[in-house]
Tab-separated table of C-alpha atoms and ligand atoms in Angstrom:
chain	number	residue	atom	x	y	z
A	1	MET	CA	4.403	1.582	-6.608
A	2	VAL	CA	8.381	1.760	-7.538
A	3	GLY	CA	9.627	4.974	-8.675
A	4	ALA	CA	9.400	6.157	-12.197
A	5	PRO	CA	9.293	2.960	-13.782
A	6	GLY	CA	6.004	1.846	-11.546
A	7	ARG	CA	4.647	5.322	-12.130
A	8	GLY	CA	5.073	4.938	-15.824
A	9	ALA	CA	3.218	2.001	-15.900
A	10	LEU	CA	0.418	3.410	-14.613
A	11	VAL	CA	-0.204	6.269	-16.889
A	12	ARG	CA	-0.096	3.674	-19.404
A	13	HIS	CA	-2.517	1.452	-18.066
A	14	LEU	CA	-4.501	2.328	-14.886
A	15	GLN	CA	-7.324	3.661	-16.614
A	16	SER	CA	-7.527	0.634	-19.039
A	17	LEU	CA	-7.629	-1.836	-15.635
A	18	ARG	CA	-10.117	0.204	-14.369
A	19	ASP	CA	-12.385	-0.294	-17.136
A	20	GLU	CA	-11.438	-4.214	-17.510
A	21	HIS	CA	-12.355	-4.660	-14.060
A	22	GLY	CA	-14.924	-2.363	-13.505
A	23	ILE	CA	-13.238	-0.691	-10.731
A	24	ASP	CA	-14.802	1.649	-8.672
A	25	ALA	CA	-12.049	2.648	-6.252
A	26	CYS	CA	-8.090	2.456	-6.263
A	27	ILE	CA	-6.015	2.285	-3.861
A	28	VAL	CA	-1.887	2.363	-4.135
A	29	ASN	CA	0.607	1.798	-1.600
A	30	GLY	CA	3.255	5.185	-2.216
A	31	GLU	CA	5.947	5.053	-0.111
A	32	ASN	CA	8.389	4.291	-2.636
A	33	ALA	CA	6.754	6.376	-5.466
A	34	ALA	CA	10.023	9.079	-4.989
A	35	ASP	CA	13.198	7.335	-6.992
A	36	GLY	CA	12.136	4.252	-4.895
A	37	ILE	CA	12.138	5.919	-1.603
A	38	GLY	CA	9.557	8.157	0.023
A	39	ILE	CA	7.037	10.588	-1.914
A	40	THR	CA	6.706	14.345	-2.328
A	41	PRO	CA	3.783	16.281	-2.697
A	42	ARG	CA	4.261	16.531	-6.346
A	43	LEU	CA	4.426	13.107	-7.076
A	44	ALA	CA	1.248	12.562	-4.690
A	45	ASP	CA	-0.601	14.806	-6.562
A	46	GLN	CA	0.395	13.085	-9.554
A	47	ILE	CA	-0.615	9.627	-8.513
A	48	LEU	CA	-4.262	10.918	-7.744
A	49	GLY	CA	-4.380	12.698	-10.713
A	50	LEU	CA	-3.730	8.997	-12.999
A	51	GLY	CA	-7.071	7.945	-11.256
A	52	VAL	CA	-5.687	6.647	-7.791
A	53	ASP	CA	-8.404	7.481	-5.055
A	54	ALA	CA	-6.426	7.130	-1.711
A	55	ILE	CA	-2.181	6.583	-1.168
A	56	THR	CA	-0.935	4.723	1.670
A	57	LEU	CA	2.449	4.512	2.517
A	58	GLY	CA	4.888	2.745	5.109
A	59	ASN	CA	8.256	2.821	7.027
A	60	HIS	CA	9.770	5.103	4.191
A	61	ALA	CA	6.259	7.483	4.503
A	62	PHE	CA	8.557	10.209	6.097
A	63	ARG	CA	12.051	10.021	3.728
A	64	ARG	CA	10.812	12.850	1.806
A	65	THR	CA	10.412	15.327	4.694
A	66	GLU	CA	8.509	18.040	2.489
A	67	ILE	CA	5.581	15.450	2.756
A	68	GLY	CA	4.800	16.142	5.964
A	69	PRO	CA	2.873	19.640	5.603
A	70	TYR	CA	1.526	18.031	2.997
A	71	LEU	CA	0.082	15.017	4.765
A	72	GLU	CA	-1.429	17.209	7.525
A	73	THR	CA	-3.870	18.717	5.152
A	74	SER	CA	-4.279	15.301	2.693
A	75	GLU	CA	-7.432	13.988	2.696
A	76	ARG	CA	-6.538	11.322	0.642
A	77	VAL	CA	-3.167	10.636	1.340
A	78	ILE	CA	-2.209	8.588	4.465
A	79	ARG	CA	0.529	6.912	6.623
A	80	PRO	CA	0.727	4.343	8.714
A	81	ALA	CA	-1.520	4.781	12.162
A	82	ASN	CA	1.249	3.385	14.572
A	83	THR	CA	3.730	5.627	13.900
A	84	SER	CA	4.833	8.362	16.615
A	85	THR	CA	1.932	10.841	17.596
A	86	ALA	CA	4.408	13.278	17.096
A	87	THR	CA	4.494	12.561	12.973
A	88	PRO	CA	1.916	14.486	10.826
A	89	GLY	CA	-0.987	13.244	9.257
A	90	ARG	CA	-3.647	10.577	9.418
A	91	GLY	CA	-3.614	6.791	9.366
A	92	LEU	CA	-7.362	6.615	8.398
A	93	ALA	CA	-9.019	8.055	5.271
A	94	VAL	CA	-12.722	8.018	3.786
A	95	VAL	CA	-12.762	8.801	0.424
A	96	ALA	CA	-15.702	8.944	-2.032
A	97	THR	CA	-15.508	6.914	-4.940
A	98	GLY	CA	-17.499	7.498	-8.539
A	99	ASN	CA	-20.076	5.529	-7.784
A	100	GLY	CA	-20.877	6.945	-5.028
A	101	ALA	CA	-19.833	4.591	-1.916
A	102	ARG	CA	-17.290	5.886	0.326
A	103	ILE	CA	-14.561	3.694	1.671
A	104	GLY	CA	-12.880	4.310	4.701
A	105	VAL	CA	-8.645	3.207	4.129
A	106	ILE	CA	-6.678	2.154	6.945
A	107	ASN	CA	-2.883	2.299	6.742
A	108	VAL	CA	-0.593	0.396	9.813
A	109	LEU	CA	2.802	-1.205	10.307
A	110	GLY	CA	3.843	-4.486	11.156
A	111	SER	CA	6.347	-4.858	14.157
A	112	LEU	CA	8.990	-7.111	12.533
A	113	PHE	CA	11.932	-4.699	11.189
A	114	LEU	CA	9.935	-1.764	11.176
A	115	HIS	CA	10.154	-0.236	14.918
A	116	PRO	CA	6.147	1.470	15.122
A	117	ALA	CA	5.702	3.905	17.960
A	118	THR	CA	2.645	1.188	18.928
A	119	SER	CA	1.605	-2.156	17.865
A	120	MET	CA	-0.260	-2.136	14.614
A	121	PHE	CA	-2.947	-4.244	17.397
A	122	GLU	CA	-3.073	-1.426	19.696
A	123	VAL	CA	-4.668	1.012	17.583
A	124	ILE	CA	-6.659	-1.273	14.923
A	125	ASP	CA	-9.713	-1.723	17.128
A	126	ASP	CA	-10.322	2.522	17.365
A	127	LEU	CA	-9.530	2.838	13.669
A	128	VAL	CA	-11.806	0.252	12.128
A	129	ALA	CA	-14.680	1.568	14.655
A	130	GLU	CA	-13.949	5.381	13.573
A	131	ALA	CA	-14.359	4.114	9.808
A	132	ARG	CA	-17.280	1.409	9.946
A	133	ALA	CA	-19.099	4.826	11.499
A	134	GLU	CA	-19.028	6.287	8.192
A	135	THR	CA	-19.075	3.550	5.919
A	136	PRO	CA	-19.200	-0.236	5.841
A	137	ILE	CA	-16.353	-0.490	3.297
A	138	VAL	CA	-12.961	-0.607	5.133
A	139	VAL	CA	-9.980	-1.660	3.669
A	140	VAL	CA	-6.324	-2.081	5.211
A	141	ASP	CA	-3.030	-1.464	3.858
A	142	VAL	CA	-1.048	-4.054	6.243
A	143	HIS	CA	2.640	-2.747	5.451
A	144	ALA	CA	4.472	-5.625	7.504
A	145	GLU	CA	8.019	-7.478	6.857
A	146	ALA	CA	6.382	-10.630	8.480
A	147	THR	CA	3.647	-12.726	6.638
A	148	SER	CA	2.551	-14.011	10.165
A	149	GLU	CA	1.853	-10.746	11.178
A	150	LYS	CA	-0.454	-9.728	8.266
A	151	ALA	CA	-2.779	-13.055	8.583
A	152	ALA	CA	-2.400	-12.656	12.339
A	153	LEU	CA	-4.509	-9.060	11.380
A	154	ALA	CA	-6.390	-9.875	8.532
A	155	ARG	CA	-7.885	-13.185	10.803
A	156	TYR	CA	-8.316	-10.656	13.890
A	157	LEU	CA	-10.854	-8.208	11.558
A	158	ASP	CA	-12.307	-11.117	9.760
A	159	GLY	CA	-15.937	-9.664	9.357
A	160	ARG	CA	-15.092	-6.136	10.497
A	161	VAL	CA	-13.567	-5.069	7.560
A	162	THR	CA	-13.694	-5.346	3.619
A	163	ALA	CA	-9.845	-6.463	3.158
A	164	VAL	CA	-6.443	-6.720	4.216
A	165	VAL	CA	-3.927	-6.125	1.928
A	166	GLY	CA	-0.805	-6.500	2.829
A	167	THR	CA	2.248	-4.354	0.928
A	168	HIS	CA	5.716	-3.863	1.542
A	169	THR	CA	7.926	-6.880	0.429
A	170	HIS	CA	7.381	-6.029	-3.067
A	171	VAL	CA	6.267	-9.956	-3.812
A	172	GLN	CA	3.383	-10.912	-4.592
A	173	THR	CA	1.551	-14.086	-2.743
A	174	SER	CA	-0.292	-16.454	-4.074
A	175	ASP	CA	-2.611	-16.488	-1.004
A	176	ALA	CA	-5.581	-14.173	-2.040
A	177	THR	CA	-8.710	-15.367	-0.738
A	178	VAL	CA	-11.948	-14.266	1.093
A	179	LEU	CA	-11.759	-15.382	5.165
A	180	PRO	CA	-14.572	-17.406	6.770
A	181	LYS	CA	-16.332	-13.829	8.003
A	182	GLY	CA	-16.080	-12.034	4.602
A	183	THR	CA	-12.909	-10.208	4.816
A	184	ALA	CA	-10.508	-10.537	1.529
A	185	PHE	CA	-6.784	-10.867	2.151
A	186	ILE	CA	-3.351	-11.680	0.268
A	187	THR	CA	-0.522	-11.523	2.777
A	188	ASP	CA	1.669	-9.127	-0.099
A	189	ALA	CA	-0.584	-6.943	-3.450
A	190	GLY	CA	3.203	-7.065	-5.027
A	191	MET	CA	4.958	-4.743	-6.729
A	192	THR	CA	4.067	-2.005	-9.630
A	193	GLY	CA	7.433	-1.399	-10.748
A	194	PRO	CA	11.192	-3.182	-12.296
A	195	HIS	CA	11.332	-6.483	-11.771
A	196	ASP	CA	14.068	-7.118	-12.833
A	197	SER	CA	15.440	-5.813	-9.611
A	198	VAL	CA	15.955	-7.108	-5.975
A	199	ILE	CA	11.981	-5.458	-4.748
A	200	GLY	CA	12.498	-2.649	-7.203
A	201	VAL	CA	16.578	-1.543	-6.433
A	202	GLU	CA	19.053	-2.227	-9.307
A	203	ALA	CA	20.622	-5.757	-8.664
A	204	GLU	CA	24.061	-4.997	-8.738
A	205	LEU	CA	23.941	-2.593	-5.878
A	206	ALA	CA	21.957	-4.164	-3.711
A	207	ILE	CA	24.558	-7.703	-4.178
A	208	ARG	CA	27.329	-5.087	-3.977
A	209	ARG	CA	25.778	-3.328	-0.122
A	210	MET	CA	25.065	-7.325	1.138
A	211	ARG	CA	28.247	-8.633	0.294
A	212	THR	CA	30.561	-5.927	1.348
A	213	GLY	CA	28.169	-4.089	4.034
A	214	LEU	CA	29.204	-0.885	2.835
A	215	PRO	CA	26.725	1.814	1.951
A	216	VAL	CA	25.715	2.064	-1.577
A	217	ARG	CA	23.023	4.521	-2.834
A	218	PHE	CA	20.528	2.920	-4.394
A	219	GLU	CA	19.006	3.231	-7.560
A	220	THR	CA	15.522	2.453	-8.828
A	221	ALA	CA	16.034	-0.621	-11.825
A	222	GLN	CA	14.164	-0.052	-15.090
A	223	GLY	CA	13.664	-3.625	-16.524
A	224	GLY	CA	10.699	-6.071	-16.348
A	225	VAL	CA	8.002	-3.515	-15.345
A	226	ARG	CA	4.868	-4.725	-14.563
A	227	ILE	CA	1.430	-3.953	-12.490
A	228	GLU	CA	0.268	-6.213	-9.913
A	229	GLY	CA	-2.073	-5.422	-7.368
A	230	ALA	CA	-5.289	-7.120	-5.901
A	231	VAL	CA	-9.106	-6.803	-7.332
A	232	ILE	CA	-11.600	-7.220	-4.588
A	233	ASP	CA	-15.259	-6.890	-5.305
A	234	CYS	CA	-17.635	-6.382	-2.317
A	235	ASP	CA	-21.291	-5.674	-1.568
A	236	ALA	CA	-21.832	-1.986	-0.897
A	237	GLU	CA	-24.430	-2.214	1.718
A	238	THR	CA	-22.252	-4.949	4.136
A	239	GLY	CA	-18.697	-4.001	2.765
A	240	ARG	CA	-18.185	-7.963	3.066
A	241	ALA	CA	-15.979	-8.946	0.082
A	242	SER	CA	-17.381	-11.564	-2.350
A	243	SER	CA	-14.181	-12.041	-4.162
A	244	ILE	CA	-10.298	-11.045	-4.489
A	245	GLU	CA	-8.523	-11.757	-7.389
A	246	ALA	CA	-4.277	-10.829	-7.506
A	247	ILE	CA	-3.222	-9.431	-11.119
A	248	ARG	CA	-0.420	-8.815	-12.820
A	249	VAL	CA	0.027	-6.980	-16.078
A	250	SER	CA	3.307	-6.466	-17.740
A	251	ASP	CA	4.191	-3.270	-19.387
A	252	ALA	CA	5.833	-4.537	-22.290
B	301	LIG	FE1	8.260	-0.624	3.044
């Protein structure tokens, strides 16, 4: 979800989307909430107040330093698990949903371009075991640049988690599928935010930085706003996914 345009779209459409799809729990990647980069405690509370059950983050998790103390105590906002052990917060949350089920939410960073302290493959087994000790329903947000890393993680976790959902690249992929052992997967859930842009940034500013190599202050674009994401159905007893559908809804 990117900036004020993304938040506005959630304000206008999240409740009706929850009703339309019979949603029991909603997870949002919020690392671009604060004007396109980072998240503040106020914005995190605002997003949770819209009917979001958990917020995951990514490589921009700590851009707004004030989020640090918030992450230390938050039970619903998590940062990637494989950042440095010196960073505040946790990479796993178990949240209660409206229908009485509990969902384990895990957030990890891929390696390409994002330079995590540890490979996600080094930490994921323990995280999944910890989550599954609490609930069979486990969703992993794999925040990564490389499609191959996301696909490899999903295949590695097939049968052990409910879903592996990719974020970070902001472009929704057309590969939503349930893998052979019951894990739902999509390489990228897409972007809730302004699509008349370069992945959320005013195109002219992104082009100028790329053409000149000079520092350019990015601004969040405004136009072409839509909600993108994925709707996953699963069995509450086993956590096994039965379907995954990529969704896109225009804010117009
Ligand atoms: Fe990111």
